[in-house]
Amino acid sequence: MSEHDKDIDQPTGVETTGHEWDGIKELNNPLPRWWLYIWYATIAFSIGYMVVMPAIPALPGMGTNTRGLAGQSDRMAVAEQVESLRTQRSASGAALLTASLEEIETDRELQQFAMASGESAFGDNCATCHGAGGRGAKGYPTLADDAWLWSGTLEGIQYTLQHGIRHEEDPETRFSLMPAFGRDRLLERQQIDDVVNHVLSLSGREVDEAASSRGADIFAAQCASCHGEDGAGDRTFGAPNLTDDIWVFGSEYRDVYNSVYDARNAHMPAWGERLDEATIKSLAVYVHSLGGGE
Amino acid sequence: MSRVTLITPKSPPPAPPPQDLYAKRKQIYPKLAHGKFRTVKWAAMVGMLGIYYLVPWLRWDRGTGVPDQAVLADFGGERFFFFGIEIWPQEAYYLAGLMILAALGLFLVTSLFGRVWCGYACPQTVWTDLYIWVERAFEGDRAARMRLDAKPMSFNKAWRKVGKHAVWLLIAFVTGGAFILYFHDAQMIAQTFFIGEAPLSAYWFAAILTFTTYVLAGTMREQVCTYLCPWPRIQAALTDEHALNVTYRYDRGEPRGPHRKGESWEGRGDCIDCKQCVQVCPVGIDIRDGAQLECIHCALCIDACDDMMKKVDRPTGLIAYDTDIAVARRAAGMPTQYRLIRARTVLYGALMVAIAALMAWGLLNRGTFEVNVLKDRSPPYVRLSDGDIRNGYTLKLVNKSGEAREMTLEANGIDGLELDVIGLEATEAGRMLLPVAAHGVDRYRIFVTVPKETAGGRDHFTLLLQDTATGELHGNRTSFMAPGD
Ligand code: SF4
Ligand code: SF4
């Protein structure tokens, strides 16, 4: 503003900025000098900050961002936190190793620890197939219901987790083989139709009575050795109960027909190869708690 | 309203010198005032500092396992304790309500009596007052301090300055230290603090508040009020010509001028231009220039002027709590009028009563027991081997009272429904008994099974909990999911 149009506010004698809003003018009071010094201080601080902390991103030819004198790195900080958590947890982790599964389930503190780590391990490793909360999917058994193929006890679940199902690298894996009755030409299509009618009748479904009674003989000859004469299944072979309402591979005629024709020999990895013992135990406790524990 | 123009008495300004962009701070040496407002301020200072330093040491028995500190913000335990009241995080609206009440209280007081908060109660004012008191003890009153500052450094000057700053720092530390007592058990933190075992945050906050107290009350003082605090700006919108502000009654004081004993008072004002009002002012302004943003309404200039008026045998109250309109009307020869009951004061008062009543009602009728039912989302339902459908729930029982409880649980609303609580057996009478700890949250996993004949789509049932001792009943309607539509 040039000298001649200086506008002086009358009562205060202070110069105005010359701006006016609805008749109100803004006084141009001088700023306290310490305010200016604080501003200088923030500039000094920001320079110091750039020297001490990572501040300048990787520019072409630099390869990496500046590291700063303090060597601060969020990635390292997280790694340290994870490490210290691990040592903090190792006490509970060690207790998990020595305690039996029953002890873990009854000791409130251990149980909560196992449930928490089991839940997160389940989310990372198991939920991909079995679904969150063990809800299951076609071909992947629901873990929250009351039916088990191999075993529903704590020890049984731990064993399955440890060695897997039909996991060939593990000699102790849970193993059985259902023949592909159709594909391997063990049964004719007509015979398969008969046996499927019989299997469906076991759980009280409406079927073709004549076909079903023909199928009963085939069932006794081909299937009963594993699934039991009454079709109630046998956990030694992981052979499902065919008389209940739970069908891992589907309950429709087509589903069951395909099961008999092509056989169902599902796999589960032996988690003992990948997870440590404490995690396996935690997982067993967690899976057992989902609703089907025996 | 009568046609009265509000004028600020001031001689026309001299030609302004070229204005500087930045202003150097003028050191202020407030003189000690004596009088009724000074007495009130001393009393208010002792009272408020006493409350601040002592309240954390009050105890309040709440039973075992719960802090017995009367006022405590327990962040670790996620509780706020205020004597008999216990606030949980989900009830933070009580704190919000308290803030709203405090804000409205400020509005009301400001529209009635001006910046009472700034003058008597604001921590900035109270601690500054305390610091000036210390300064005076070491360096003497205004004139002595001005002389001391003008002198070159000497032993006398050095020990007075060092002593003053040492006592300031001590007060600052006690202030910062007392702050953390509100967030931890006072006895425990006071002990661990000095042996280096208190949490890092305690040292951090104690250090921050020590620093801010020392700087704000020791050196910044009126600069905080004038440049940093938003309140002087807000109060301009809250005050009006009917608010009782600390006011120089120019109708009576002008024309001002020195007065010699025995001279007549005819044809002149009562102001003898002794500048006592300026000398006691902690923000270094001249109240005779009219209402100013810097004025914190400490009323010390009233005391100073009353003193002078007594000496020259004129009535006191040349500077007094008065309204702009009253002064202007007197100056125009009209009768004064005061209106404390105005639309804005009535509105603020009514709002405060309404909010206080709402909060009191909420607190009095606040249940001490809460039931939350969280339905499992995954799986939404499970088909059991016999075809029945089962849903899982987490039952969260929140007990805010100091008594442990035992609740019976039943469920009904769907034919054939069966209820299981994991880890609990039904009693012989077939009842589920759920223990709930005092001051705690207990979680139970429950399974509800519905036969396949009656399950289908989305259905609803009711969980009923009853306190076995008091009979208090809590119902919770919850959904049940099954395949189908
Ligand atoms: S103290 Fe009273 S008499 Fe003295 S200058 Fe101030 S207003 Fe005038
Ligand atoms: S003008 Fe008076 S009331 Fe205002 S700050 Fe100064 S002494 Fe206090």
Coordinates of N, CA and C in Angstrom, one line a residue, chain B residues 70-236:
Chain B
A70 N -11.5 -41.1 44.6 CA -12.8 -40.5 44.4 C -13.0 -40.0 42.9
V71 N -11.9 -39.3 42.4 CA -12.0 -38.8 41.1 C -10.8 -39.4 40.3
L72 N -11.1 -40.2 39.3 CA -10.0 -40.9 38.6 C -10.5 -41.2 37.1
A73 N -9.6 -40.8 36.2 CA -9.8 -41.2 34.8 C -8.9 -42.4 34.6
D74 N -9.4 -43.6 34.6 CA -8.7 -44.8 34.6 C -8.7 -45.3 33.1
F75 N -7.7 -44.9 32.4 CA -7.6 -45.3 31.0 C -7.4 -46.8 30.8
G76 N -6.5 -47.3 31.6 CA -6.2 -48.7 31.5 C -7.4 -49.6 31.7
G77 N -8.2 -49.2 32.8 CA -9.4 -50.0 33.1 C -10.6 -49.5 32.3
E78 N -10.4 -48.5 31.5 CA -11.5 -47.9 30.7 C -12.7 -47.5 31.5
R79 N -12.4 -46.8 32.6 CA -13.4 -46.3 33.4 C -13.1 -44.9 33.8
F80 N -14.2 -44.1 34.1 CA -14.1 -42.8 34.7 C -14.8 -42.7 36.0
F81 N -14.2 -42.5 37.0 CA -14.8 -42.5 38.3 C -15.0 -41.0 38.8
F82 N -16.2 -40.7 39.3 CA -16.4 -39.4 39.9 C -17.3 -39.7 41.1
F83 N -16.7 -39.8 42.3 CA -17.4 -40.1 43.5 C -18.3 -41.4 43.3
G84 N -19.6 -41.2 43.5 CA -20.4 -42.4 43.3 C -20.8 -42.8 41.9
I85 N -20.3 -42.0 40.9 CA -20.6 -42.2 39.5 C -19.5 -42.9 38.8
E86 N -19.9 -43.9 38.1 CA -18.9 -44.7 37.3 C -19.3 -44.6 35.8
I87 N -18.4 -44.0 35.0 CA -18.8 -43.9 33.6 C -18.0 -44.9 32.8
W88 N -18.6 -45.6 31.9 CA -18.0 -46.6 31.0 C -17.7 -45.9 29.7
P89 N -16.8 -46.4 28.9 CA -16.5 -45.8 27.6 C -17.7 -45.5 26.7
Q90 N -18.6 -46.4 26.7 CA -19.8 -46.2 25.8 C -20.7 -45.1 26.4
E91 N -20.4 -44.6 27.5 CA -21.3 -43.5 28.1 C -20.6 -42.2 28.1
A92 N -19.6 -42.0 27.1 CA -18.8 -40.8 27.1 C -19.7 -39.6 26.9
Y93 N -21.0 -39.8 26.5 CA -21.9 -38.7 26.3 C -22.1 -37.9 27.6
Y94 N -21.9 -38.5 28.7 CA -22.0 -37.8 29.9 C -20.9 -36.7 30.0
L95 N -19.7 -37.1 29.6 CA -18.7 -36.1 29.6 C -19.0 -35.0 28.6
A96 N -19.5 -35.4 27.4 CA -19.9 -34.4 26.4 C -20.9 -33.5 27.0
G97 N -21.9 -34.0 27.8 CA -22.9 -33.2 28.4 C -22.3 -32.2 29.4
L98 N -21.3 -32.7 30.1 CA -20.6 -31.8 31.1 C -19.9 -30.7 30.4
M99 N -19.3 -31.0 29.2 CA -18.6 -29.9 28.4 C -19.7 -28.9 27.9
I100 N -20.8 -29.4 27.5 CA -21.8 -28.5 27.0 C -22.3 -27.6 28.1
L101 N -22.5 -28.2 29.3 CA -23.0 -27.4 30.4 C -21.9 -26.4 30.8
A102 N -20.7 -26.8 30.7 CA -19.6 -25.8 31.1 C -19.6 -24.7 30.1
A103 N -19.7 -25.0 28.8 CA -19.7 -24.0 27.7 C -20.9 -23.0 28.0
L104 N -22.1 -23.6 28.2 CA -23.3 -22.7 28.4 C -23.1 -21.9 29.6
G105 N -22.5 -22.5 30.7 CA -22.3 -21.7 31.9 C -21.4 -20.5 31.6
L106 N -20.4 -20.7 30.8 CA -19.5 -19.6 30.4 C -20.3 -18.5 29.7
F107 N -21.1 -19.0 28.7 CA -21.9 -18.0 28.0 C -22.8 -17.2 28.9
L108 N -23.5 -17.9 29.8 CA -24.4 -17.2 30.7 C -23.7 -16.2 31.6
V109 N -22.6 -16.7 32.2 CA -21.9 -15.8 33.1 C -21.3 -14.6 32.3
T110 N -20.8 -14.8 31.1 CA -20.3 -13.7 30.3 C -21.3 -12.7 29.9
S111 N -22.5 -13.2 29.6 CA -23.5 -12.2 29.2 C -24.1 -11.5 30.4
L112 N -23.9 -12.0 31.6 CA -24.4 -11.3 32.8 C -23.3 -10.4 33.3
F113 N -22.1 -11.0 33.6 CA -21.1 -10.2 34.3 C -19.8 -10.2 33.6
G114 N -19.8 -10.3 32.3 CA -18.5 -10.2 31.5 C -17.6 -11.4 31.8
R115 N -16.3 -11.1 31.7 CA -15.3 -12.2 31.7 C -15.0 -12.6 33.1
V116 N -16.0 -13.1 33.8 CA -15.7 -13.6 35.2 C -14.8 -14.8 35.2
W117 N -15.0 -15.6 34.2 CA -14.1 -16.8 34.0 C -12.6 -16.3 33.9
C118 N -12.3 -15.4 33.0 CA -11.0 -14.9 32.8 C -10.4 -14.3 34.1
G119 N -11.2 -13.5 34.7 CA -10.8 -12.7 35.8 C -10.5 -13.5 37.1
Y120 N -11.3 -14.6 37.3 CA -11.1 -15.2 38.6 C -10.8 -16.7 38.5
A121 N -11.2 -17.4 37.5 CA -11.2 -18.8 37.5 C -10.2 -19.5 36.5
C122 N -9.9 -18.8 35.4 CA -9.1 -19.4 34.4 C -7.7 -19.8 34.9
P123 N -7.3 -21.0 34.7 CA -6.0 -21.4 35.2 C -4.9 -20.5 34.8
Q124 N -4.9 -19.9 33.6 CA -3.9 -19.0 33.2 C -3.9 -17.8 34.2
T125 N -5.0 -17.3 34.6 CA -5.1 -16.2 35.5 C -4.6 -16.6 36.9
V126 N -5.1 -17.7 37.3 CA -4.8 -18.2 38.7 C -3.3 -18.4 38.9
W127 N -2.7 -19.2 37.9 CA -1.3 -19.5 38.1 C -0.4 -18.2 37.9
T128 N -0.9 -17.3 36.9 CA -0.1 -16.1 36.7 C -0.1 -15.3 38.0
D129 N -1.3 -15.2 38.7 CA -1.4 -14.5 39.9 C -0.5 -15.0 41.0
L130 N -0.5 -16.4 41.0 CA 0.4 -17.1 42.0 C 1.9 -16.7 41.7
Y131 N 2.2 -16.8 40.4 CA 3.6 -16.5 40.0 C 4.0 -15.0 40.3
I132 N 3.0 -14.1 40.1 CA 3.4 -12.7 40.4 C 3.5 -12.5 41.9
W133 N 2.8 -13.3 42.7 CA 2.9 -13.3 44.1 C 4.3 -13.7 44.6
V134 N 4.8 -14.8 43.9 CA 6.2 -15.2 44.2 C 7.2 -14.2 43.7
E135 N 7.0 -13.6 42.6 CA 7.9 -12.6 42.0 C 8.0 -11.4 43.0
R136 N 6.8 -11.0 43.6 CA 6.8 -9.9 44.5 C 7.5 -10.3 45.8
A137 N 7.4 -11.5 46.2 CA 8.1 -11.9 47.4 C 9.6 -11.8 47.2
F138 N 10.1 -12.1 46.1 CA 11.6 -12.0 45.8 C 12.1 -10.7 45.4
E139 N 11.3 -10.0 44.6 CA 11.8 -8.7 44.0 C 11.1 -7.5 44.4
G140 N 10.1 -7.6 45.3 CA 9.4 -6.4 45.8 C 8.2 -6.1 44.8
D141 N 7.5 -5.0 45.1 CA 6.4 -4.5 44.3 C 6.9 -3.8 43.1
R142 N 5.9 -3.3 42.3 CA 6.2 -2.7 41.0 C 7.4 -1.8 40.9
A143 N 7.5 -0.8 41.8 CA 8.6 0.1 41.6 C 9.9 -0.6 41.9
A144 N 10.0 -1.4 42.9 CA 11.2 -2.1 43.3 C 11.6 -3.0 42.1
R145 N 10.6 -3.7 41.5 CA 11.0 -4.6 40.4 C 11.5 -3.8 39.2
M146 N 10.9 -2.7 38.9 CA 11.4 -1.9 37.8 C 12.8 -1.4 38.0
R147 N 13.1 -1.0 39.3 CA 14.4 -0.6 39.6 C 15.4 -1.7 39.4
L148 N 15.0 -2.9 40.0 CA 15.9 -4.0 39.9 C 16.2 -4.4 38.5
D149 N 15.2 -4.4 37.6 CA 15.5 -4.8 36.2 C 16.4 -3.8 35.5
A150 N 16.3 -2.5 36.0 CA 17.1 -1.5 35.3 C 18.6 -1.6 35.7
K151 N 18.8 -2.2 36.9 CA 20.2 -2.2 37.4 C 21.0 -3.3 36.7
P152 N 22.3 -3.1 36.7 CA 23.2 -4.1 36.1 C 23.2 -5.3 37.0
M153 N 23.7 -6.5 36.5 CA 23.7 -7.7 37.3 C 24.5 -7.5 38.6
S154 N 24.0 -8.0 39.7 CA 24.8 -7.9 40.9 C 24.4 -9.2 41.7
F155 N 25.1 -9.4 42.8 CA 24.8 -10.6 43.6 C 23.3 -10.5 44.1
N156 N 22.9 -9.3 44.6 CA 21.6 -9.1 45.0 C 20.5 -9.4 44.0
K157 N 20.8 -8.9 42.8 CA 19.9 -9.2 41.7 C 19.8 -10.7 41.3
A158 N 21.0 -11.3 41.3 CA 21.2 -12.6 40.9 C 20.4 -13.6 41.8
W159 N 20.6 -13.4 43.1 CA 19.9 -14.4 44.0 C 18.4 -14.2 44.0
R160 N 18.0 -13.0 43.8 CA 16.5 -12.8 43.7 C 15.9 -13.5 42.5
K161 N 16.6 -13.3 41.4 CA 16.1 -13.9 40.1 C 16.2 -15.4 40.2
V162 N 17.3 -15.9 40.7 CA 17.5 -17.4 40.7 C 16.4 -18.0 41.7
G163 N 16.2 -17.3 42.8 CA 15.3 -17.8 43.8 C 13.9 -17.8 43.2
K164 N 13.5 -16.7 42.5 CA 12.2 -16.7 41.9 C 12.0 -17.8 40.9
H165 N 12.9 -18.0 40.0 CA 12.8 -19.0 39.0 C 12.7 -20.4 39.6
A166 N 13.5 -20.6 40.7 CA 13.5 -21.9 41.4 C 12.1 -22.2 41.9
V167 N 11.5 -21.2 42.6 CA 10.2 -21.4 43.2 C 9.2 -21.6 42.1
W168 N 9.3 -20.8 41.0 CA 8.4 -21.0 39.9 C 8.5 -22.5 39.3
L169 N 9.7 -22.9 39.2 CA 9.9 -24.3 38.6 C 9.3 -25.3 39.6
L170 N 9.5 -25.1 40.9 CA 8.9 -26.0 41.8 C 7.4 -26.0 41.7
I171 N 6.8 -24.9 41.7 CA 5.3 -24.8 41.5 C 4.9 -25.5 40.2
A172 N 5.7 -25.2 39.2 CA 5.3 -25.8 37.9 C 5.4 -27.4 38.0
F173 N 6.4 -27.9 38.6 CA 6.5 -29.3 38.8 C 5.4 -29.9 39.6
V174 N 5.0 -29.2 40.7 CA 3.9 -29.7 41.5 C 2.6 -29.7 40.7
T175 N 2.5 -28.7 39.8 CA 1.3 -28.6 39.0 C 1.2 -29.8 38.0
G176 N 2.4 -30.0 37.3 CA 2.4 -31.1 36.3 C 2.3 -32.4 37.0
G177 N 2.9 -32.5 38.2 CA 2.8 -33.8 39.0 C 1.4 -34.0 39.4
A178 N 0.6 -33.0 39.9 CA -0.7 -33.2 40.3 C -1.6 -33.7 39.2
F179 N -1.3 -33.2 38.0 CA -2.1 -33.6 36.8 C -2.2 -35.1 36.6
I180 N -1.0 -35.7 36.7 CA -1.0 -37.2 36.5 C -1.7 -38.0 37.6
L181 N -1.9 -37.3 38.8 CA -2.6 -38.0 39.8 C -4.0 -38.3 39.5
Y182 N -4.6 -37.6 38.5 CA -6.0 -37.8 38.1 C -6.1 -39.0 37.2
F183 N -5.0 -39.6 36.7 CA -5.0 -40.6 35.8 C -4.5 -42.0 36.3
H184 N -4.0 -41.9 37.5 CA -3.4 -43.1 38.1 C -3.8 -43.1 39.6
D185 N -3.7 -44.2 40.3 CA -3.9 -44.2 41.7 C -2.9 -43.2 42.3
A186 N -3.3 -42.2 43.0 CA -2.5 -41.1 43.4 C -1.3 -41.6 44.3
Q187 N -1.6 -42.4 45.3 CA -0.5 -42.9 46.2 C 0.5 -43.7 45.4
M188 N 0.0 -44.6 44.6 CA 0.9 -45.5 43.9 C 1.8 -44.7 42.9
I189 N 1.2 -43.8 42.2 CA 2.0 -43.1 41.2 C 3.0 -42.1 41.9
A190 N 2.6 -41.6 43.0 CA 3.4 -40.7 43.7 C 4.7 -41.4 44.2
Q191 N 4.5 -42.7 44.6 CA 5.7 -43.4 45.0 C 6.5 -43.9 43.8
T192 N 5.9 -44.5 42.8 CA 6.7 -45.0 41.7 C 7.3 -43.9 40.9
F193 N 6.7 -42.7 40.9 CA 7.3 -41.6 40.1 C 8.7 -41.3 40.5
F194 N 9.0 -41.3 41.8 CA 10.3 -40.9 42.3 C 11.3 -42.0 42.3
I195 N 10.9 -43.2 42.1 CA 11.9 -44.3 42.0 C 12.0 -44.7 40.6
G196 N 11.4 -43.9 39.7 CA 11.7 -44.2 38.2 C 10.9 -45.4 37.7
E197 N 9.8 -45.8 38.4 CA 9.1 -46.9 37.9 C 7.7 -46.6 37.4
A198 N 7.4 -45.3 37.3 CA 6.0 -44.9 36.7 C 6.0 -45.1 35.2
P199 N 4.9 -45.3 34.6 CA 4.8 -45.4 33.2 C 5.4 -44.2 32.5
L200 N 6.0 -44.4 31.3 CA 6.6 -43.3 30.6 C 5.7 -42.1 30.3
S201 N 4.4 -42.5 30.1 CA 3.4 -41.4 29.8 C 3.3 -40.4 31.0
A202 N 3.4 -41.0 32.2 CA 3.3 -40.1 33.4 C 4.4 -39.1 33.4
Y203 N 5.7 -39.5 33.1 CA 6.8 -38.6 33.1 C 6.6 -37.6 32.0
W204 N 6.1 -38.0 30.9 CA 5.9 -37.2 29.7 C 4.9 -36.1 30.0
F205 N 3.8 -36.5 30.6 CA 2.7 -35.4 30.9 C 3.2 -34.5 32.0
A206 N 3.8 -35.1 33.0 CA 4.3 -34.2 34.1 C 5.3 -33.2 33.5
A207 N 6.2 -33.7 32.6 CA 7.2 -32.8 32.0 C 6.5 -31.7 31.2
I208 N 5.5 -32.1 30.3 CA 4.8 -31.1 29.5 C 4.1 -30.1 30.3
L209 N 3.4 -30.5 31.4 CA 2.7 -29.5 32.2 C 3.6 -28.7 33.0
T210 N 4.7 -29.2 33.5 CA 5.7 -28.4 34.2 C 6.2 -27.3 33.3
F211 N 6.5 -27.7 32.0 CA 7.1 -26.7 31.1 C 6.0 -25.7 30.8
T212 N 4.8 -26.1 30.4 CA 3.8 -25.1 30.1 C 3.4 -24.2 31.2
T213 N 3.3 -24.7 32.4 CA 3.0 -23.9 33.6 C 4.1 -22.8 33.8
Y214 N 5.3 -23.3 33.7 CA 6.5 -22.4 33.9 C 6.5 -21.3 32.8
V215 N 6.3 -21.7 31.6 CA 6.4 -20.7 30.5 C 5.2 -19.8 30.5
L216 N 4.0 -20.4 30.6 CA 2.7 -19.6 30.4 C 2.5 -18.7 31.6
A217 N 2.8 -19.1 32.8 CA 2.5 -18.3 34.0 C 3.7 -17.4 34.3
G218 N 4.9 -17.9 34.0 CA 6.1 -17.2 34.3 C 6.4 -16.1 33.4
T219 N 6.5 -16.4 32.1 CA 7.0 -15.4 31.1 C 5.9 -15.0 30.1
M220 N 5.0 -15.8 29.7 CA 4.1 -15.4 28.6 C 2.9 -14.6 29.2
R221 N 2.4 -15.0 30.3 CA 1.3 -14.2 31.0 C 0.2 -13.6 30.1
E222 N 0.2 -12.3 30.0 CA -0.9 -11.6 29.3 C -0.8 -11.9 27.8
Q223 N 0.4 -12.3 27.3 CA 0.5 -12.7 25.9 C -0.4 -13.8 25.5
V224 N -0.6 -14.8 26.5 CA -1.5 -15.9 26.2 C -2.9 -15.4 26.0
C225 N -3.3 -14.5 26.9 CA -4.7 -14.0 26.8 C -4.9 -13.2 25.6
T226 N -3.9 -12.4 25.2 CA -4.1 -11.5 24.1 C -4.0 -12.1 22.8
Y227 N -3.0 -13.1 22.7 CA -2.7 -13.6 21.3 C -3.0 -15.0 21.1
L228 N -3.0 -15.8 22.2 CA -3.2 -17.3 22.0 C -4.7 -17.7 22.3
C229 N -5.3 -17.1 23.2 CA -6.6 -17.6 23.7 C -7.8 -17.2 22.8
P230 N -8.6 -18.1 22.4 CA -9.8 -17.8 21.6 C -10.9 -17.1 22.3
W231 N -10.9 -17.2 23.7 CA -12.0 -16.7 24.4 C -12.2 -15.2 24.3
P232 N -11.2 -14.4 24.3 CA -11.5 -12.9 24.2 C -12.2 -12.6 22.9
R233 N -12.0 -13.4 21.8 CA -12.7 -13.2 20.6 C -14.1 -13.6 20.7
I234 N -14.3 -14.8 21.3 CA -15.7 -15.3 21.5 C -16.5 -14.4 22.4
Q235 N -15.9 -13.9 23.4 CA -16.7 -13.1 24.4 C -17.2 -11.9 23.8
A236 N -16.5 -11.4 22.7 CA -17.0 -10.2 22.1 C -18.4 -10.4 21.5

